[in-house]
Coordinates of C-alpha atoms in Angstrom, one line a residue:
M19 CA 12.9 -43.9 -62.1
F20 CA 11.5 -40.6 -61.7
E21 CA 8.8 -41.6 -64.9
N22 CA 8.0 -45.2 -62.8
E23 CA 7.6 -43.0 -59.6
K24 CA 5.4 -40.5 -61.6
R25 CA 3.3 -43.5 -63.1
A26 CA 2.9 -45.2 -59.8
K27 CA 1.4 -41.8 -58.3
Y28 CA -1.0 -41.6 -61.2
L29 CA -2.2 -44.8 -60.7
G30 CA -2.5 -44.8 -57.2
Y31 CA -4.6 -41.6 -57.4
M32 CA -6.9 -43.3 -60.1
V33 CA -7.3 -46.2 -57.4
V34 CA -8.6 -43.5 -54.9
L35 CA -10.9 -41.5 -57.3
A36 CA -12.7 -44.9 -58.2
S37 CA -13.0 -45.6 -54.5
W38 CA -14.4 -42.2 -53.9
L39 CA -17.1 -42.7 -56.9
A40 CA -17.7 -46.5 -55.3
V41 CA -18.2 -44.9 -51.7
F42 CA -20.5 -41.9 -53.2
C43 CA -22.7 -44.7 -54.8
L44 CA -23.2 -46.9 -51.6
F45 CA -23.8 -44.2 -49.4
G46 CA -26.0 -42.6 -52.0
Y47 CA -28.3 -45.6 -51.4
R48 CA -28.2 -45.1 -47.8
A49 CA -29.1 -41.4 -47.9
T50 CA -31.6 -41.6 -50.5
F51 CA -33.8 -44.4 -49.0
S52 CA -34.8 -42.4 -45.9
V53 CA -35.9 -39.7 -48.7
L54 CA -37.9 -41.9 -50.9
Q55 CA -39.5 -44.0 -48.3
G56 CA -42.3 -41.4 -47.4
P57 CA -43.2 -40.6 -50.8
M58 CA -43.2 -44.0 -51.4
A59 CA -45.2 -45.0 -48.4
K60 CA -47.8 -42.4 -49.6
D61 CA -48.1 -43.3 -53.2
L62 CA -48.1 -47.3 -52.8
G63 CA -50.3 -47.2 -49.4
W64 CA -47.6 -49.6 -47.5
S65 CA -46.5 -49.1 -43.9
A66 CA -43.0 -47.7 -42.9
S67 CA -42.5 -51.5 -41.7
K68 CA -43.2 -53.0 -45.1
L69 CA -40.8 -50.7 -46.9
T70 CA -38.1 -50.9 -44.6
L71 CA -38.1 -54.6 -44.8
G72 CA -36.9 -54.0 -48.5
Y73 CA -33.9 -52.0 -47.2
S74 CA -33.2 -54.8 -44.6
L75 CA -33.1 -57.3 -47.0
M76 CA -31.0 -55.1 -49.6
M77 CA -28.2 -55.3 -46.4
S78 CA -28.6 -58.9 -45.7
V79 CA -27.6 -59.5 -49.7
Y80 CA -25.3 -56.3 -49.8
A81 CA -23.3 -58.3 -46.8
V82 CA -23.2 -62.0 -48.5
T83 CA -22.1 -60.2 -51.7
A84 CA -19.4 -58.2 -49.8
F85 CA -17.6 -61.5 -49.1
F86 CA -17.5 -63.0 -52.7
S87 CA -16.4 -59.2 -53.9
G88 CA -13.1 -59.6 -51.6
M89 CA -12.2 -62.9 -53.2
M90 CA -13.0 -61.4 -56.5
I91 CA -10.7 -58.3 -55.8
D92 CA -7.3 -60.8 -54.6
K93 CA -7.6 -62.5 -58.0
W94 CA -8.4 -59.9 -60.6
G95 CA -8.8 -56.3 -58.8
T96 CA -11.6 -54.2 -58.8
K97 CA -12.7 -53.4 -62.2
P98 CA -15.0 -56.6 -62.3
A99 CA -16.7 -55.5 -59.0
Y100 CA -17.3 -52.1 -59.9
F101 CA -18.7 -53.1 -63.1
L102 CA -21.0 -55.7 -61.4
G103 CA -21.8 -52.9 -59.2
A104 CA -22.7 -50.3 -62.1
I105 CA -25.0 -52.9 -63.8
S106 CA -26.8 -54.3 -60.3
G107 CA -27.0 -50.7 -58.9
A108 CA -28.4 -48.8 -61.6
L109 CA -31.0 -51.9 -62.1
G110 CA -31.9 -51.5 -58.4
F111 CA -32.9 -48.1 -58.8
L112 CA -34.5 -48.4 -62.2
I113 CA -36.6 -51.6 -62.0
T114 CA -37.9 -50.7 -58.3
S115 CA -39.0 -47.4 -60.0
F116 CA -42.2 -49.4 -61.7
A117 CA -43.2 -51.3 -58.6
K118 CA -46.8 -51.6 -58.4
T119 CA -47.1 -54.8 -56.0
Y120 CA -45.2 -55.3 -53.1
M121 CA -43.0 -58.2 -54.4
S122 CA -42.5 -56.1 -57.6
Y123 CA -40.7 -53.9 -55.0
L124 CA -39.0 -56.1 -52.6
L125 CA -37.1 -58.5 -54.9
P126 CA -35.5 -56.1 -57.2
Y127 CA -34.6 -53.6 -54.6
A128 CA -33.4 -56.4 -52.3
I129 CA -31.4 -58.4 -55.1
F130 CA -30.2 -55.7 -57.4
A131 CA -29.4 -52.9 -55.2
G132 CA -27.8 -55.5 -52.5
I133 CA -25.4 -57.1 -55.4
G134 CA -24.8 -53.6 -56.9
T135 CA -23.9 -52.1 -53.3
G136 CA -22.1 -55.4 -51.9
M137 CA -19.7 -54.7 -54.4
L138 CA -18.7 -51.3 -53.4
W139 CA -17.8 -51.4 -50.1
V140 CA -14.9 -54.0 -49.4
S141 CA -13.3 -53.4 -53.3
S142 CA -13.2 -49.7 -52.5
T143 CA -11.3 -50.3 -48.7
V144 CA -9.3 -52.9 -49.9
S145 CA -8.0 -51.5 -53.3
V146 CA -7.0 -48.2 -51.4
R147 CA -5.2 -50.8 -48.9
K148 CA -3.6 -52.4 -51.4
W149 CA -1.9 -49.4 -52.8
Y150 CA -1.0 -47.5 -49.6
V151 CA 0.2 -48.7 -46.4
G152 CA 1.7 -47.2 -43.6
K153 CA 1.7 -43.9 -43.2
A154 CA 0.3 -43.3 -46.5
Y155 CA -3.0 -45.2 -46.0
A156 CA -5.4 -43.2 -43.6
T157 CA -5.1 -40.2 -45.5
M158 CA -5.9 -41.6 -48.9
W159 CA -8.5 -43.5 -47.4
G160 CA -10.0 -40.4 -45.8
I161 CA -9.9 -38.9 -49.1
A162 CA -11.7 -41.8 -50.7
F163 CA -14.2 -42.2 -47.9
M164 CA -15.2 -38.4 -48.2
G165 CA -17.5 -39.7 -51.2
A166 CA -19.9 -40.9 -48.2
P167 CA -20.6 -37.3 -46.7
V168 CA -20.8 -36.0 -50.0
A169 CA -23.4 -38.4 -51.2
Q170 CA -25.1 -38.0 -47.9
V171 CA -25.6 -34.0 -48.6
V172 CA -25.8 -34.1 -52.3
L173 CA -28.0 -37.0 -53.3
S174 CA -30.3 -36.6 -50.1
L175 CA -30.9 -33.0 -50.9
G176 CA -30.9 -33.7 -54.7
A177 CA -33.6 -36.4 -54.2
K178 CA -35.4 -33.9 -52.2
Q179 CA -35.5 -31.0 -54.8
V180 CA -36.9 -33.5 -57.5
L181 CA -39.5 -34.6 -55.3
V182 CA -41.0 -30.9 -55.3
T183 CA -42.1 -31.2 -58.7
M184 CA -41.9 -34.6 -59.7
D185 CA -42.7 -38.2 -58.1
W186 CA -40.4 -40.7 -56.4
R187 CA -40.4 -43.1 -59.5
F188 CA -38.8 -40.3 -61.6
A189 CA -36.2 -39.5 -58.9
M190 CA -34.9 -43.1 -59.0
R191 CA -34.6 -43.2 -62.7
I192 CA -32.3 -40.3 -62.0
L193 CA -30.5 -42.0 -59.3
S194 CA -30.1 -45.1 -61.9
L195 CA -28.6 -43.2 -64.3
V196 CA -26.2 -41.2 -62.0
V197 CA -25.2 -44.6 -60.1
F198 CA -24.5 -46.2 -63.7
T199 CA -22.3 -43.0 -64.9
A200 CA -20.4 -42.9 -61.5
L201 CA -19.6 -46.7 -61.4
I202 CA -18.8 -46.9 -65.2
I203 CA -16.3 -44.3 -64.6
A204 CA -14.9 -45.9 -61.8
T205 CA -14.6 -49.0 -63.8
I206 CA -12.4 -47.4 -66.3
V207 CA -10.2 -45.4 -64.0
A208 CA -9.7 -48.8 -61.4
K209 CA -6.5 -50.0 -61.5
K210 CA -5.2 -53.5 -60.4
N211 CA -3.2 -54.6 -57.5
P212 CA 0.6 -52.8 -57.6
A213 CA 2.5 -55.9 -58.0
N214 CA 0.8 -56.0 -61.5
Y215 CA 2.7 -53.0 -62.6
G216 CA 5.9 -53.8 -60.9
F217 CA 5.1 -51.5 -58.2
E218 CA 5.3 -51.8 -54.2
P219 CA 2.6 -50.1 -52.3
F220 CA 3.0 -46.5 -51.1
G221 CA 4.2 -46.0 -47.4
L222 CA 5.7 -49.6 -47.4
D223 CA 9.3 -48.0 -46.2
T224 CA 7.5 -46.6 -42.9
L225 CA 6.8 -50.0 -41.9
K226 CA 9.0 -52.1 -39.7
S227 CA 10.8 -55.0 -41.8
K228 CA 8.6 -57.4 -39.8
Q229 CA 5.3 -55.4 -40.9
S230 CA 6.5 -55.5 -44.3
N231 CA 7.0 -59.4 -44.2
V232 CA 3.6 -60.0 -43.2
N233 CA 2.4 -58.4 -46.7
D234 CA 4.0 -61.4 -48.7
R235 CA 1.9 -63.9 -46.4
E236 CA -1.0 -65.7 -48.1
W237 CA -3.8 -66.7 -45.4
S238 CA -6.5 -69.1 -45.7
I239 CA -9.9 -68.1 -44.5
K240 CA -9.6 -70.9 -41.7
Q241 CA -6.4 -69.9 -40.7
A242 CA -7.0 -66.4 -40.7
F243 CA -10.1 -66.8 -38.5
S244 CA -8.5 -69.3 -35.9
T245 CA -6.7 -66.4 -34.8
F246 CA -7.8 -63.5 -32.4
P247 CA -6.9 -60.3 -33.9
I248 CA -9.4 -60.7 -36.6
W249 CA -12.4 -61.6 -34.1
G250 CA -11.3 -59.1 -32.1
A251 CA -11.6 -56.6 -35.1
I252 CA -15.1 -58.1 -36.0
I253 CA -16.4 -57.6 -32.3
A254 CA -15.1 -54.0 -32.2
F255 CA -16.3 -53.1 -35.6
L256 CA -19.7 -54.9 -35.1
T257 CA -20.4 -53.5 -32.0
S258 CA -19.6 -49.7 -33.2
M259 CA -21.7 -50.6 -36.2
V260 CA -24.7 -51.5 -34.1
A261 CA -24.4 -48.3 -32.3
E262 CA -23.7 -46.3 -35.4
F263 CA -26.8 -47.5 -37.4
L264 CA -28.9 -46.9 -34.2
V265 CA -28.2 -43.2 -34.5
W266 CA -28.3 -42.9 -38.0
T267 CA -31.8 -44.6 -38.3
Q268 CA -33.6 -43.0 -35.1
I269 CA -31.4 -39.6 -34.6
V270 CA -34.3 -37.5 -36.7
K271 CA -37.3 -39.3 -34.9
Y272 CA -35.0 -38.6 -31.3
W273 CA -35.4 -34.7 -32.7
T274 CA -39.0 -34.7 -33.4
T275 CA -40.2 -36.8 -31.0
D276 CA -38.4 -36.2 -28.0
C277 CA -37.0 -32.9 -28.5
N278 CA -40.1 -31.4 -30.3
L279 CA -38.3 -30.1 -33.4
S280 CA -39.7 -29.8 -36.7
L281 CA -39.0 -32.3 -39.3
S282 CA -37.4 -29.5 -41.3
T283 CA -35.1 -28.5 -38.3
A284 CA -34.2 -32.2 -37.7
T285 CA -33.3 -33.0 -41.2
N286 CA -31.1 -29.8 -41.5
L287 CA -29.4 -30.9 -38.2
Y288 CA -28.9 -34.6 -39.9
V289 CA -27.4 -33.1 -42.7
V290 CA -24.6 -31.3 -40.7
I291 CA -23.1 -34.6 -39.9
G292 CA -22.4 -35.0 -43.7
I293 CA -21.1 -31.4 -44.3
A294 CA -18.9 -32.2 -41.4
G295 CA -17.9 -35.5 -42.5
I296 CA -16.7 -33.8 -45.8
F297 CA -13.9 -32.2 -43.7
T298 CA -13.6 -34.8 -40.9
M299 CA -12.5 -37.6 -43.4
P300 CA -9.4 -36.4 -44.8
F301 CA -8.5 -34.3 -41.8
M302 CA -8.8 -37.5 -39.5
G303 CA -6.7 -39.4 -42.2
V304 CA -3.6 -37.5 -41.8
V305 CA -4.0 -37.5 -38.0
A306 CA -4.1 -41.1 -38.2
D307 CA -1.1 -41.3 -40.5
K308 CA 1.0 -38.9 -38.3
L309 CA 0.3 -41.1 -35.6
V310 CA 2.1 -43.9 -37.5
G311 CA 5.0 -42.1 -38.3
R312 CA 5.2 -40.9 -34.8
I313 CA 4.8 -44.1 -33.4
K314 CA 6.6 -45.9 -36.0
N315 CA 4.4 -49.0 -35.5
E316 CA 1.2 -49.3 -37.7
T317 CA -0.6 -51.7 -35.8
K318 CA -0.4 -49.8 -32.6
A319 CA -1.5 -46.6 -34.2
R320 CA -4.5 -48.0 -36.0
K321 CA -5.2 -49.7 -32.6
F322 CA -5.2 -46.2 -30.8
M323 CA -7.2 -44.7 -33.3
I324 CA -10.0 -47.6 -32.9
I325 CA -10.0 -46.9 -29.5
F326 CA -10.5 -43.3 -29.7
A327 CA -13.6 -43.6 -32.6
P328 CA -15.9 -45.3 -30.4
V329 CA -15.3 -43.0 -27.4
T330 CA -15.9 -39.8 -29.9
G331 CA -19.3 -41.9 -30.1
V332 CA -19.7 -42.0 -26.5
I333 CA -19.3 -38.5 -26.2
A334 CA -21.6 -37.6 -29.0
C335 CA -24.4 -39.5 -27.6
L336 CA -24.0 -38.0 -24.1
V337 CA -24.0 -34.5 -25.5
L338 CA -27.0 -35.6 -27.6
M339 CA -28.8 -36.4 -24.5
I340 CA -27.7 -33.6 -22.7
G341 CA -28.8 -31.2 -25.5
K342 CA -32.2 -32.3 -25.7
G343 CA -32.5 -30.4 -29.2
A344 CA -30.7 -27.3 -28.2
A345 CA -29.3 -26.2 -31.7
F346 CA -25.5 -25.6 -30.4
L347 CA -25.5 -28.7 -28.7
S348 CA -27.0 -30.7 -31.4
M349 CA -24.7 -29.6 -34.3
V350 CA -21.7 -30.3 -31.6
S351 CA -22.8 -33.9 -31.3
C352 CA -23.2 -34.2 -35.3
I353 CA -19.5 -33.0 -35.8
I354 CA -18.4 -35.6 -33.1
F355 CA -20.2 -38.0 -34.7
A356 CA -18.6 -37.2 -38.1
V357 CA -15.3 -37.5 -36.5
Y358 CA -16.1 -40.8 -35.2
W359 CA -17.4 -41.7 -38.9
A360 CA -14.2 -40.6 -40.2
I361 CA -12.0 -43.0 -38.2
E362 CA -13.7 -46.3 -37.5
P363 CA -14.4 -47.9 -40.8
G364 CA -10.9 -47.3 -42.2
G365 CA -9.3 -47.4 -38.9
V366 CA -10.3 -51.2 -38.2
A367 CA -9.8 -52.1 -42.0
G368 CA -6.3 -50.8 -41.2
Y369 CA -5.6 -52.5 -38.1
A370 CA -6.4 -55.7 -39.8
A371 CA -4.5 -55.2 -42.6
S372 CA -1.6 -54.4 -40.6
V373 CA -1.6 -57.7 -38.9
Y374 CA -2.4 -60.0 -41.8
G375 CA -1.0 -58.1 -44.7
N376 CA -2.1 -57.1 -48.2
K377 CA -2.1 -60.2 -50.4
T378 CA -5.0 -62.1 -49.3
F379 CA -6.7 -59.3 -47.3
G380 CA -9.7 -59.1 -49.9
K381 CA -11.2 -62.6 -48.6
I382 CA -10.5 -61.7 -45.0
W383 CA -11.9 -58.4 -45.1
G384 CA -14.8 -59.7 -47.3
L385 CA -16.1 -62.2 -44.6
S386 CA -15.5 -59.5 -42.0
T387 CA -17.8 -57.6 -43.6
L388 CA -20.4 -60.1 -44.0
I389 CA -20.4 -61.0 -40.2
V390 CA -20.3 -57.3 -39.2
M391 CA -23.0 -55.7 -41.8
G392 CA -24.8 -59.0 -41.8
I393 CA -25.7 -58.3 -38.4
G394 CA -24.8 -54.7 -37.0
P395 CA -27.2 -52.5 -39.0
A396 CA -30.5 -54.1 -38.8
F397 CA -29.7 -55.1 -35.1
G398 CA -28.9 -51.4 -34.4
S399 CA -31.7 -50.4 -36.1
F400 CA -34.1 -52.8 -34.6
M401 CA -32.9 -52.2 -31.2
G402 CA -33.5 -48.2 -31.6
A403 CA -37.3 -48.8 -32.6
Y404 CA -37.7 -51.5 -30.1
L405 CA -36.5 -49.5 -27.1
Y406 CA -38.6 -46.7 -28.1
D407 CA -42.0 -48.7 -28.5
M408 CA -41.3 -50.4 -25.1
S409 CA -40.8 -46.8 -23.4
G410 CA -41.9 -44.3 -25.6
S411 CA -38.7 -42.3 -25.7
Y412 CA -35.8 -42.5 -27.8
F413 CA -33.5 -41.6 -24.8
N414 CA -33.2 -45.5 -23.8
S415 CA -32.1 -46.0 -27.8
L416 CA -29.6 -43.7 -27.2
K417 CA -28.5 -44.9 -24.2
F418 CA -28.2 -48.4 -25.4
A419 CA -25.9 -46.7 -28.4
T420 CA -23.7 -45.2 -25.7
V421 CA -23.2 -48.5 -24.2
S422 CA -22.4 -50.4 -27.4
F423 CA -20.0 -47.8 -28.2
L424 CA -18.1 -48.3 -24.9
V425 CA -18.3 -51.9 -25.4
S426 CA -16.4 -51.4 -28.8
A427 CA -13.7 -49.3 -27.4
I428 CA -13.1 -51.7 -24.5
V429 CA -13.0 -54.6 -27.1
A430 CA -10.3 -52.4 -29.3
L431 CA -8.1 -51.8 -26.1
L432 CA -7.8 -55.8 -25.9
L433 CA -6.8 -55.9 -29.3
P434 CA -2.8 -57.4 -29.9
L435 CA -0.4 -55.9 -31.9
S436 CA 0.6 -59.0 -33.5
I437 CA -0.9 -62.5 -33.9
D438 CA 1.6 -64.6 -32.0
K439 CA 2.1 -61.9 -29.3
S440 CA -1.0 -61.2 -27.8
K441 CA 0.9 -59.5 -24.4
E442 CA 2.0 -56.8 -26.4
A443 CA -1.5 -55.4 -26.3

């Protein structure tokens, strides 16, 4: 019995390690684009909008791929997804590094990077959820999600150092090797679902018997998406993503344009979000799981957290606007944003999984990701730039983000605690 428990813990830790590496590579792609964009524009003579189109198309391919990766995970686990991510993700950087014409940049970056990153998000979130439920989930997901801020700090700063002496092409080739190595390791250490080894998810004993039975139910896409909870979760997540990506893409420009900070100072402030995230990810995971233990109802606890997360987003935006570039208030807003970031993505997934169970959650969350990530990042980034173009100030962009966060909190407040008893909300 003791040996089985020890083996189950080891397998679970390997799942978290693989997810950490996957999240590291996924957010590494996002973090390094902003660093490489300037040198690429200077070398190739392309406008920022032409280069950004490649990133936007990559995110579209990412969203579509995420849906198919979810179905793959339900059947075969994460190993195939991580392996395809390793090949495609590495090729995305490698082939793009040889680009001389616009199409030789656009196609490989959008297709290979899109497929590569699309294999990573759903696989990392769902695999952790399949192994850890109840008051065990958020802590372990917080550890896995810590790969995101580590990537934001390490890879973005690392790419900057390379660019001091080398060009963007060499930096991309190094990043190609980093992505390939990390995801091959993830492929090797990744494990199938606990049932394949004769184990149950950790934390199952902390759920009510009714919630435990949910894990055994098989859902078709049509069945799941004909109910309100998944659509409520999608809308709550989508409105937060619109606000989040508006902030991520425009915050540095806000500091340099509206607050007259130097690019170096603004970039250093932005890195504070990543540094803070390294600590907020695991800490807020522990907080969320303690709430599950205290309330003894996972769905109710996850719902509370995804109401709280966008509220922190509202507060962070307000502090950012009030601070007007003041160092202390800017850093405070970054730390609050890191708290939001630590809760929202995993929190929404946790809520949805607590309602629909783990058995077919991969395809449910895959389609949800397709909808959210297919719309949110592009729309949020566009609105941030559009409102600036219309007014000449990023204050209106931040006001829009504030309202979007607020809508997310209101929608989360309306989420039911079960499919057939929405009155429990």
